[in-house]
């Protein structure tokens, strides 16, 4: 591609609308433009990168027995009513009515549509297993779309759905997808981790997230310093010795704590460490009043609490509820004499006693509380997030925290959708059985953003060769110089004929301007064609990721260049290409 | 692909929901399934065919300097309000509101979005020309979606938009697109014609349609038996000698025609040929009362009338309007003394006189009407559709009627959108000028449907090799026979390694069932692998389009097969591939 005929409008200035670096750089490098909140046009260079990512995904999905199709973006509301998600999904589901006043939505995901297709077309075990995928534009009406392609409203997803006869088959399908995902992110040249994850609103039992590692990531991953344990912070299990401690020797005693609403305030006022003060968090869980207890120096993990309760909607109690359940204002709740439906406590609370808790009375706390003696705890459970101080739940090794960006998620769904939608097959003996499903997503636009979050410097994007819109940029330093023009054109044609994606910067601009622009748009390799070099019989080749410059002889340039190219691809874990 | 692991659910029965053959066959061949009215899932085989079509389109668009991007499907209503199409577009534009209660639509076309992008990014003549295209899922809320992919609500389009400095540049961009379209439909192996067309709601001055020729087509094309004139019936110009005839020698005379409302009734009652009775058709054209006159044996062409009047909405007058304008009931309108704003007459009405017309009185007509003498005709204009009896407007040769399916349409838009949206650039002298635009569409799904309408027989689809989901189907007659299995597998692997798209029918089914299915799904070539043939040292190869069977020796089978393949591709006008 010749830059002079291309449409890649680069920006010198930092765009005000962008917060994160991938968003800034995609705007500056002329890859995307915002149409309206959370909705972007993919400009030619951005679209090239997305197509490259899609092709890598296709190759691996096909290799692991998934078959591509394309389902509609617009979906009838009736299917969503069957699974109950028409009501449950929230405002992210963009619902509308057509000219005949029928309910529709723009699909944020396709479990309903694929299950409807399969229940009509599959009737026998002989048609199984099946794994169908699509790469498609989806819509989710985010209340606050942000970070460019990272959390948009309209976005491109690869979503796959597997159908098996039984759990064993489903486990095989899931494992193939896990392998496909590992292979996809390797082939894209990304540093990533597969981590245990919570299944969330999609449902199902087992799930795994794929995280591109980046300091700017929003997600926190807990990994072990010794074994290969890795889990999303939401999910990472905290293990705990199981013995109960002896009973507290002192009886509970009420102390006045005027205006002391928070753990730090209470700890300081009573001169005890924060870890001895219990946090009592009150929740409305699908209409049930629940108290959750953790140590004062810990953070409650709401995902774990929600899973324990099996709650669809979990919400911190409001002032009115707090007053009704405790008989006191906010900040003085405690487990002793609390009027709630359920009290759950973090596992480690069994290991100690003699707690300070709210007294369920204004401006008062209790000391010397023993949970088994003085309160009615319904369950002890893992309720807090893992910390660097905790042991690895697998091997008792150390825990390290890493930041990452979720780019893929695979789920074992079981029969959640097939049961609610009555998608069944006849087995070898003529018995009707529900299909066992899995689903598998990759955010295609998010992969692009994550790649840039992981690979950039102060000058711009450093693309991995597999994702780069152009693997090579030839910079013709002064294209009006006939010698420069001839050399750049002939090199351009040579690389094109070798199927290398190459951009020829043939613009009539100053060298400094072109160097800056080329660093910004991030081709892994730059070839600088200047009159001086040609006279000396050399062309300069710059590796974008290392900044390293090679002076390669014009004589046999192609062979020398391919050698440099091979090394750069190797750096990103890619084959010769 | 192995059929046993594929998802291509074929149907034996004619599907009741389908009216046209392409729709029936796409359902039966397991290529599409309906989700809801006008909205289809593209099953794997259908999706393969659509992707092949898209790749051919991409190749030629790129070759003719168009650059691919992807714009959003969901578009803000504000942009459509700028061009006035938010109100003008009708109910086909699916409008909705997001969670913040802002107006949006799902894009049926992208003039507004691309013009908005370009007015922000292009400011100088140095950035021009530009031609940007996308292949995208679009939505048009058709009141009566029908004929499968031919007229769906959700559909895949290639749409391109060119931006030039001036009319000359725009003409060059348009010509490149015309050449690209010719090349695309040739490379797809289709019989087609490029025809002059009306620009319709998209607007602009010049436009051309690309029609795939098929007896089942809905559109009628008028072509010349001598020169290369070809035009859509809506558009085809009718030429006419220009001399006026002498005045009628008799004065107008009222005759009673009780209950005679139609031209045939009046002609019979008065014993004159139908061509001597004038049809007076009354229209409401954007609120203006208009009478259009054509000969009794002709059909008025409403597209021509609408263009002459420059009317946005043209509607036949209702009973109330007719009574108000004529003073009589329906069926007795005539140009003499008519109370309308405008009377227009077809060109050929200048050539004769002595007409019979309605008398603007119940149950009465006038005879001996001379239009120039007795009526106030505002304009004589080409208002009727061309017929087989008319001469070619270019060379006076004969006119032939052919049926076709519109698969592409290219438009010169001029400054229609750039002016209403203020998309301008600075020219060489610093003067601000509007961008001159063109737009260019191909219905990707419609190309697939049209290919099947053009190429099928009673047994199923006959795919052109460029569109076929699989160019070759290997039919393993009894895959349980080890010899058959080994030969089919090794042939399958050989063809795969040569990048031939091949389907291996390895299903454990009876031969008759497999032959029927393979004819239905329509691979251009079938290789039949049976035990008997292998023993005789031959494999049978069947050409789907001719039914011709070749017995090719197993020895050096590959070479012989490629020879047959080359001839089949040649039949569809394709290179060796």
XYZ file of C-alpha atoms in Angstrom, chain B:
577
model
C -14.206 -30.850 5.063
C -15.659 -34.194 6.090
C -19.439 -34.185 5.747
C -19.807 -36.461 8.792
C -18.306 -33.717 10.974
C -19.905 -30.824 9.121
C -23.200 -29.048 9.768
C -25.092 -29.008 6.476
C -28.615 -30.231 7.281
C -30.204 -31.039 3.897
C -33.960 -31.375 3.437
C -35.741 -33.861 1.193
C -39.031 -31.983 1.164
C -39.858 -28.683 -0.510
C -39.971 -26.118 2.286
C -43.414 -24.547 2.477
C -42.081 -21.122 3.475
C -40.232 -20.557 0.181
C -41.651 -19.180 -3.074
C -38.622 -18.774 -5.330
C -36.196 -21.466 -6.361
C -33.054 -19.950 -4.825
C -34.788 -19.684 -1.464
C -36.072 -23.263 -1.668
C -32.703 -24.638 -2.683
C -30.731 -22.705 -0.076
C -33.032 -24.111 2.593
C -32.896 -27.638 1.165
C -29.110 -27.569 0.714
C -28.625 -26.596 4.369
C -27.192 -23.166 3.554
C -29.592 -20.903 5.448
C -32.279 -21.113 8.114
C -34.879 -18.505 8.965
C -34.673 -17.022 12.474
C -37.666 -14.751 11.975
C -39.289 -12.860 9.089
C -36.567 -11.664 6.711
C -33.751 -12.590 9.108
C -31.603 -15.637 8.350
C -28.764 -17.552 9.908
C -26.129 -18.363 7.314
C -25.260 -21.998 7.992
C -21.661 -23.042 7.353
C -22.081 -23.868 3.634
C -24.025 -20.668 2.983
C -21.478 -18.651 4.897
C -18.633 -20.233 2.887
C -20.314 -19.166 -0.368
C -20.846 -15.628 0.962
C -17.224 -15.401 2.060
C -16.046 -16.504 -1.380
C -18.186 -13.835 -3.008
C -16.793 -11.280 -0.553
C -13.214 -12.248 -1.339
C -13.756 -11.788 -5.075
C -15.349 -8.400 -4.372
C -12.440 -7.366 -2.126
C -9.852 -8.350 -4.725
C -11.391 -6.220 -7.459
C -12.292 -3.278 -5.218
C -8.683 -3.137 -4.015
C -7.392 -3.410 -7.575
C -9.467 -0.383 -8.542
C -8.087 1.816 -5.719
C -10.865 1.363 -3.179
C -9.781 0.954 0.457
C -11.619 -1.259 2.936
C -12.782 -0.077 6.356
C -15.717 -0.919 8.594
C -18.272 1.590 9.787
C -20.689 1.000 12.666
C -24.039 -0.709 12.148
C -25.691 1.471 14.781
C -25.874 5.104 13.705
C -26.906 8.269 15.567
C -30.187 9.793 14.381
C -28.636 13.276 14.396
C -26.664 12.573 11.222
C -29.810 11.425 9.424
C -31.568 14.579 10.550
C -28.840 16.648 8.858
C -29.623 15.155 5.443
C -33.372 15.123 6.057
C -33.524 11.356 5.638
C -34.552 10.767 9.284
C -38.038 11.905 8.238
C -37.894 11.048 4.531
C -36.695 7.460 4.715
C -39.926 5.760 5.722
C -40.454 2.807 8.003
C -37.685 0.741 6.387
C -35.298 2.758 8.562
C -35.327 0.969 11.892
C -35.219 3.738 14.471
C -34.817 3.186 18.200
C -33.687 4.882 21.361
C -30.767 3.844 23.552
C -30.770 3.698 27.370
C -30.094 7.436 27.492
C -33.128 8.024 25.260
C -31.105 9.194 22.266
C -32.217 8.541 18.672
C -30.432 5.817 16.738
C -31.038 3.603 13.747
C -29.562 0.420 12.368
C -27.918 1.493 9.137
C -29.514 0.410 5.861
C -26.842 2.485 4.068
C -23.940 4.694 5.127
C -23.887 7.958 3.168
C -24.359 9.976 6.346
C -21.703 8.162 8.389
C -19.016 8.236 5.696
C -19.700 11.867 4.832
C -19.416 12.757 8.515
C -16.080 10.916 8.723
C -14.706 12.583 5.610
C -15.774 16.109 6.526
C -13.803 15.695 9.771
C -10.703 14.113 8.251
C -10.347 15.571 4.768
C -9.624 19.256 4.341
C -7.324 19.519 1.341
C -7.315 18.560 -2.332
C -4.065 16.729 -1.520
C -6.058 14.058 0.328
C -8.233 13.334 -2.715
C -9.472 11.229 -4.426
C -10.627 8.659 -1.869
C -12.815 5.624 -2.335
C -13.702 3.719 0.839
C -15.721 0.524 1.051
C -16.972 -1.989 3.564
C -18.679 -5.385 3.572
C -21.259 -5.269 6.304
C -24.503 -6.541 7.751
C -27.230 -3.980 7.226
C -30.894 -3.744 8.191
C -33.954 -2.525 6.338
C -37.298 -3.089 8.005
C -39.140 -4.300 4.877
C -42.884 -4.468 5.377
C -43.072 -7.826 3.545
C -39.665 -9.481 3.501
C -39.666 -12.334 0.971
C -37.724 -14.612 -1.336
C -35.093 -15.591 1.241
C -31.863 -13.657 0.794
C -33.346 -11.779 -2.163
C -35.342 -9.331 -0.069
C -34.469 -9.814 3.581
C -34.506 -7.391 6.469
C -30.986 -8.165 7.681
C -28.611 -8.506 4.739
C -24.947 -8.253 3.768
C -23.884 -5.411 1.489
C -20.671 -4.205 -0.015
C -20.994 -0.449 -0.081
C -18.363 1.971 -1.364
C -18.235 5.763 -1.336
C -15.922 7.889 -3.477
C -14.893 11.486 -2.856
C -13.431 13.634 -5.599
C -12.431 17.229 -6.215
C -14.659 17.712 -9.231
C -17.033 16.065 -11.671
C -14.186 14.827 -13.876
C -12.554 13.064 -10.934
C -15.906 11.651 -9.855
C -16.466 10.348 -13.394
C -13.113 8.558 -13.229
C -13.964 7.019 -9.835
C -17.330 5.929 -11.214
C -15.697 4.401 -14.280
C -13.223 2.468 -12.117
C -16.096 1.088 -10.099
C -17.940 0.143 -13.286
C -14.881 -1.765 -14.416
C -14.482 -3.345 -10.986
C -18.118 -4.511 -11.061
C -17.770 -6.017 -14.526
C -14.681 -7.831 -13.332
C -16.336 -9.008 -10.097
C -19.329 -10.570 -11.812
C -17.092 -12.126 -14.457
C -14.847 -13.641 -11.801
C -17.926 -15.016 -10.055
C -18.832 -16.842 -13.284
C -22.226 -15.134 -13.687
C -24.125 -14.134 -16.861
C -24.935 -10.472 -16.293
C -25.595 -7.103 -17.939
C -24.762 -3.599 -16.816
C -27.816 -1.446 -17.550
C -28.789 2.207 -17.332
C -30.892 2.727 -14.270
C -32.891 5.229 -12.320
C -31.193 6.721 -9.272
C -34.240 6.455 -7.026
C -34.128 7.455 -3.351
C -30.317 7.459 -3.162
C -30.297 10.414 -5.512
C -27.717 11.653 -7.984
C -27.633 12.035 -11.716
C -26.190 8.951 -13.398
C -26.522 5.367 -12.270
C -26.089 1.887 -13.591
C -27.451 -1.413 -12.372
C -25.814 -4.796 -12.686
C -28.311 -7.527 -13.459
C -27.750 -11.248 -13.275
C -29.810 -12.689 -16.121
C -32.359 -15.235 -14.975
C -35.824 -16.193 -16.217
C -37.063 -15.938 -12.659
C -35.804 -12.355 -12.226
C -38.219 -9.677 -11.025
C -36.643 -6.873 -13.047
C -37.127 -6.388 -16.776
C -34.218 -5.209 -18.893
C -34.641 -3.719 -22.328
C -31.691 -4.478 -24.587
C -31.011 -3.672 -28.225
C -30.753 -6.437 -30.809
C -28.031 -4.448 -32.610
C -26.037 -2.168 -30.317
C -24.992 -2.543 -26.649
C -27.864 -0.464 -25.264
C -29.307 -2.010 -22.098
C -31.510 -0.330 -19.525
C -33.826 -1.139 -16.699
C -37.430 -0.884 -17.873
C -37.967 1.905 -15.314
C -35.272 3.926 -16.996
C -35.163 2.884 -20.697
C -35.715 5.986 -22.759
C -38.422 5.927 -25.432
C -37.608 8.084 -28.412
C -40.265 9.546 -30.605
C -40.460 11.586 -33.798
C -40.822 15.211 -32.884
C -43.232 16.674 -35.478
C -46.666 17.652 -34.292
C -49.626 16.344 -36.248
C -52.189 18.714 -37.849
C -55.122 19.933 -35.761
C -58.214 17.764 -35.490
C -60.844 18.812 -38.015
C -63.846 18.018 -35.795
C -64.863 19.870 -32.602
C -64.998 18.023 -29.268
C -68.258 16.221 -28.688
C -69.658 14.762 -25.459
C -70.889 11.172 -25.623
C -72.577 9.244 -22.835
C -70.661 6.189 -21.661
C -72.742 4.875 -18.745
C -70.682 2.738 -16.360
C -67.680 2.629 -18.718
C -64.739 3.236 -16.355
C -61.846 1.558 -18.124
C -60.096 2.037 -21.462
C -61.137 -1.414 -22.804
C -64.767 -0.772 -21.810
C -64.833 2.647 -23.464
C -63.046 1.433 -26.633
C -65.437 -1.440 -27.048
C -68.501 0.665 -26.287
C -67.495 3.348 -28.777
C -66.048 0.825 -31.217
C -62.595 2.412 -31.503
C -59.156 0.886 -30.972
C -57.816 1.262 -27.394
C -54.928 3.365 -28.700
C -57.368 6.173 -29.550
C -58.628 6.446 -25.943
C -56.460 8.611 -23.657
C -55.630 7.440 -20.153
C -55.771 10.352 -17.722
C -54.028 9.352 -14.494
C -54.363 11.674 -11.523
C -51.584 11.954 -8.949
C -50.812 13.734 -5.737
C -47.150 14.719 -6.176
C -45.869 16.222 -2.895
C -49.279 17.909 -2.519
C -49.520 19.064 -6.129
C -52.436 17.844 -8.292
C -51.058 16.334 -11.484
C -52.673 14.651 -14.478
C -50.524 12.343 -16.630
C -51.709 11.346 -20.077
C -50.709 8.241 -22.033
C -52.283 6.344 -24.900
C -54.923 3.803 -23.860
C -52.763 0.848 -24.939
C -49.694 2.060 -23.014
C -48.525 1.829 -19.421
C -47.517 4.966 -17.578
C -44.005 4.684 -16.099
C -44.292 6.198 -12.634
C -40.529 6.456 -12.177
C -40.291 8.676 -15.256
C -43.253 10.743 -14.067
C -41.740 11.147 -10.590
C -38.387 12.237 -12.038
C -40.061 14.748 -14.379
C -41.927 16.280 -11.450
C -38.970 16.022 -9.052
C -41.472 14.569 -6.601
C -40.438 12.874 -3.350
C -43.810 11.222 -2.826
C -45.975 10.348 -5.807
C -49.343 8.793 -5.072
C -52.378 7.974 -7.212
C -55.203 10.324 -6.250
C -57.910 8.954 -3.968
C -61.638 9.099 -4.697
C -62.105 12.350 -2.831
C -59.329 14.087 -4.738
C -60.601 12.724 -8.055
C -64.081 14.066 -7.376
C -62.705 17.433 -6.354
C -60.451 17.790 -9.391
C -62.841 16.366 -12.028
C -66.276 17.035 -10.594
C -67.101 13.393 -11.382
C -66.632 9.887 -9.997
C -63.596 7.683 -10.716
C -63.040 6.713 -14.367
C -64.220 9.813 -16.182
C -61.224 12.132 -15.874
C -59.968 13.893 -18.952
C -57.632 16.822 -19.715
C -60.319 19.218 -20.962
C -61.366 21.587 -18.180
C -59.553 19.608 -15.505
C -58.850 21.457 -12.235
C -55.283 20.348 -11.537
C -51.976 22.168 -11.069
C -50.230 20.472 -13.938
C -51.012 18.314 -16.951
C -48.169 16.281 -18.502
C -48.481 14.120 -21.588
C -46.423 11.351 -23.090
C -44.275 12.415 -26.046
C -46.088 10.332 -28.608
C -49.368 12.147 -27.941
C -47.995 14.978 -30.107
C -47.995 12.663 -33.122
C -51.763 12.135 -33.268
C -55.036 13.817 -32.482
C -58.766 13.067 -32.411
C -58.645 11.412 -28.973
C -61.379 10.036 -26.794
C -60.990 11.249 -23.209
C -63.031 11.342 -20.026
C -65.427 14.321 -19.907
C -64.933 15.161 -16.211
C -68.613 14.298 -15.819
C -70.182 11.052 -14.641
C -70.838 8.483 -17.361
C -69.541 10.714 -20.128
C -66.530 10.978 -22.456
C -65.442 13.464 -25.095
C -64.517 12.512 -28.624
C -62.516 14.494 -31.226
C -60.304 15.942 -28.522
C -57.217 17.780 -29.782
C -54.774 18.249 -26.925
C -53.203 21.483 -28.163
C -56.555 22.988 -29.049
C -58.750 21.771 -26.173
C -56.462 21.191 -23.195
C -53.640 22.917 -21.359
C -50.788 20.462 -21.422
C -47.836 21.877 -19.472
C -45.246 19.448 -20.843
C -44.775 16.643 -23.302
C -42.258 14.146 -21.959
C -41.165 10.505 -22.170
C -43.643 9.013 -19.686
C -44.201 5.400 -20.720
C -42.144 2.205 -20.571
C -40.394 0.977 -23.670
C -41.933 -2.013 -25.522
C -40.738 -4.585 -28.040
C -42.321 -2.451 -30.774
C -40.206 0.626 -29.979
C -36.879 1.321 -31.656
C -33.625 1.324 -29.666
C -33.080 4.902 -28.433
C -29.428 4.699 -29.472
C -29.368 3.011 -32.881
C -33.016 2.501 -33.866
C -32.419 -1.275 -33.741
C -34.916 -3.691 -32.223
C -35.726 -3.992 -28.524
C -35.605 -7.289 -26.662
C -36.867 -7.870 -23.122
C -34.819 -9.952 -20.699
C -35.400 -10.745 -17.050
C -32.764 -10.097 -14.468
C -31.959 -9.767 -10.791
C -30.324 -6.568 -9.601
C -27.132 -7.441 -7.745
C -25.240 -4.176 -7.933
C -25.898 -0.489 -8.436
C -23.433 2.359 -8.957
C -24.377 6.012 -8.565
C -22.900 9.394 -9.299
C -24.138 11.369 -6.331
C -22.620 14.735 -7.105
C -22.777 17.087 -4.128
C -26.146 15.898 -2.748
C -24.766 14.678 0.579
C -21.659 16.830 0.805
C -23.746 19.974 0.463
C -26.388 19.049 3.036
C -23.666 17.924 5.454
C -21.190 20.665 4.588
C -18.367 18.342 3.529
C -15.916 20.573 1.743
C -12.202 20.807 0.930
C -9.797 23.570 0.022
C -8.617 23.459 -3.587
C -5.181 24.383 -4.991
C -6.052 28.076 -4.674
C -7.441 27.908 -1.157
C -11.060 28.057 -2.272
C -13.629 25.941 -0.402
C -15.487 23.473 -2.623
C -17.955 20.672 -1.944
C -16.732 17.114 -2.319
C -18.157 15.304 -5.339
C -19.349 11.853 -4.353
C -20.261 8.500 -5.824
C -21.649 5.419 -4.135
C -21.499 1.806 -5.190
C -23.386 -1.167 -3.766
C -23.408 -4.929 -4.192
C -25.910 -7.151 -2.387
C -23.662 -10.000 -1.314
C -26.493 -12.323 -0.265
C -28.415 -11.391 -3.371
C -25.458 -12.387 -5.553
C -25.642 -15.830 -3.980
C -29.392 -16.075 -4.538
C -29.060 -14.792 -8.118
C -26.312 -17.312 -8.858
C -28.693 -20.089 -7.851
C -31.610 -18.598 -9.793
C -29.344 -18.614 -12.852
C -27.760 -22.020 -12.233
C -29.971 -24.867 -11.044
C -31.966 -27.818 -12.322
C -34.690 -30.066 -10.917
C -32.105 -31.885 -8.768
C -30.693 -28.853 -7.044
C -28.056 -26.150 -7.224
C -25.399 -25.980 -9.953
C -22.774 -23.742 -8.407
C -20.268 -21.767 -10.412
C -16.815 -22.831 -9.185
C -16.051 -19.362 -7.783
C -19.102 -19.342 -5.486
C -19.468 -23.048 -4.632
C -18.986 -23.714 -0.903
C -16.992 -26.715 -2.121
C -15.710 -26.921 -5.674
C -15.436 -30.711 -5.456
C -17.422 -33.346 -3.574
C -15.835 -36.762 -3.190
C -18.574 -39.366 -2.743
C -17.218 -42.376 -0.858
C -19.856 -44.899 -1.907
C -19.359 -47.254 1.022
C -16.996 -45.698 3.526
C -16.951 -48.916 5.586
C -15.077 -50.600 2.724
C -11.412 -50.103 3.586
C -10.335 -49.760 -0.032
C -12.996 -47.133 -0.697
C -12.102 -45.317 2.515
C -8.388 -45.298 1.763
C -8.841 -44.079 -1.795
C -11.272 -41.319 -0.838
C -9.134 -40.162 2.067
C -5.981 -40.036 -0.010
C -7.729 -38.172 -2.825
C -9.256 -35.829 -0.230
C -5.858 -35.086 1.262
C -4.305 -34.577 -2.156
C -6.930 -32.046 -3.248
C -6.798 -30.248 0.122
C -3.043 -29.919 -0.229
C -3.622 -28.306 -3.646
C -5.927 -25.753 -1.971
C -8.999 -27.092 -3.759
C -12.123 -26.644 -1.605
C -13.255 -30.212 -1.269
C -16.032 -31.913 0.669
C -15.658 -35.599 1.461
C -19.033 -37.323 1.739
C -17.907 -39.953 4.232
C -21.390 -40.423 5.708
C -22.626 -43.915 6.321
C -25.641 -43.629 4.003
C -26.960 -45.441 0.931
C -25.442 -44.429 -2.466
C -28.785 -43.186 -3.842
C -29.249 -40.904 -0.835
C -25.738 -39.518 -1.239
C -26.062 -38.950 -5.002
C -29.269 -36.961 -4.406
C -27.735 -34.910 -1.607
C -24.607 -34.165 -3.631
C -26.604 -33.008 -6.651
C -28.669 -30.839 -4.309
C -25.742 -29.026 -2.682
C -24.277 -28.426 -6.113
C -20.477 -28.772 -6.145
C -19.413 -28.252 -9.779
C -17.506 -31.553 -9.710
C -18.252 -34.897 -8.064
C -15.721 -37.705 -7.750
C -17.409 -41.049 -7.124
C -15.213 -43.533 -5.270
C -16.660 -47.046 -5.386
C -15.193 -50.512 -4.898
C -16.108 -51.637 -8.404
C -14.427 -48.689 -10.093
C -11.297 -49.046 -7.997
C -11.051 -52.710 -8.996
C -11.300 -51.622 -12.653
C -8.664 -48.975 -12.047
C -10.974 -45.973 -12.556
C -12.826 -43.248 -10.670
C -15.938 -41.633 -12.070
C -16.026 -37.835 -12.260
C -19.355 -36.081 -12.857
C -19.741 -32.531 -14.084
C -22.705 -31.100 -12.215
C -23.695 -28.525 -14.859
C -23.736 -30.856 -17.872
C -24.338 -34.158 -16.135
C -21.422 -35.461 -18.193
C -19.502 -38.353 -16.598
C -15.820 -39.123 -17.135
C -14.153 -42.400 -16.231
C -10.660 -41.338 -15.265
C -7.845 -43.842 -14.708
C -6.614 -44.133 -11.121
C -3.122 -43.985 -12.536
C -2.218 -40.321 -12.775
C -5.766 -39.437 -11.654
C -4.723 -35.987 -10.371
C -3.579 -34.774 -13.750
C -6.672 -36.057 -15.582
C -8.920 -34.590 -12.930
C -7.322 -31.149 -13.160
C -7.943 -31.260 -16.908
C -11.667 -31.856 -16.375
C -11.698 -29.185 -13.671
C -10.069 -26.687 -16.010
C -12.781 -27.288 -18.635
C -15.586 -26.845 -16.125
C -14.054 -23.587 -14.902
C -13.721 -22.486 -18.529
C -17.428 -23.160 -19.066
C -18.148 -20.576 -16.348
C -15.630 -18.157 -17.853
C -13.062 -18.710 -15.095
C -9.316 -19.238 -15.249
C -7.636 -22.469 -14.107
C -7.827 -21.493 -10.398
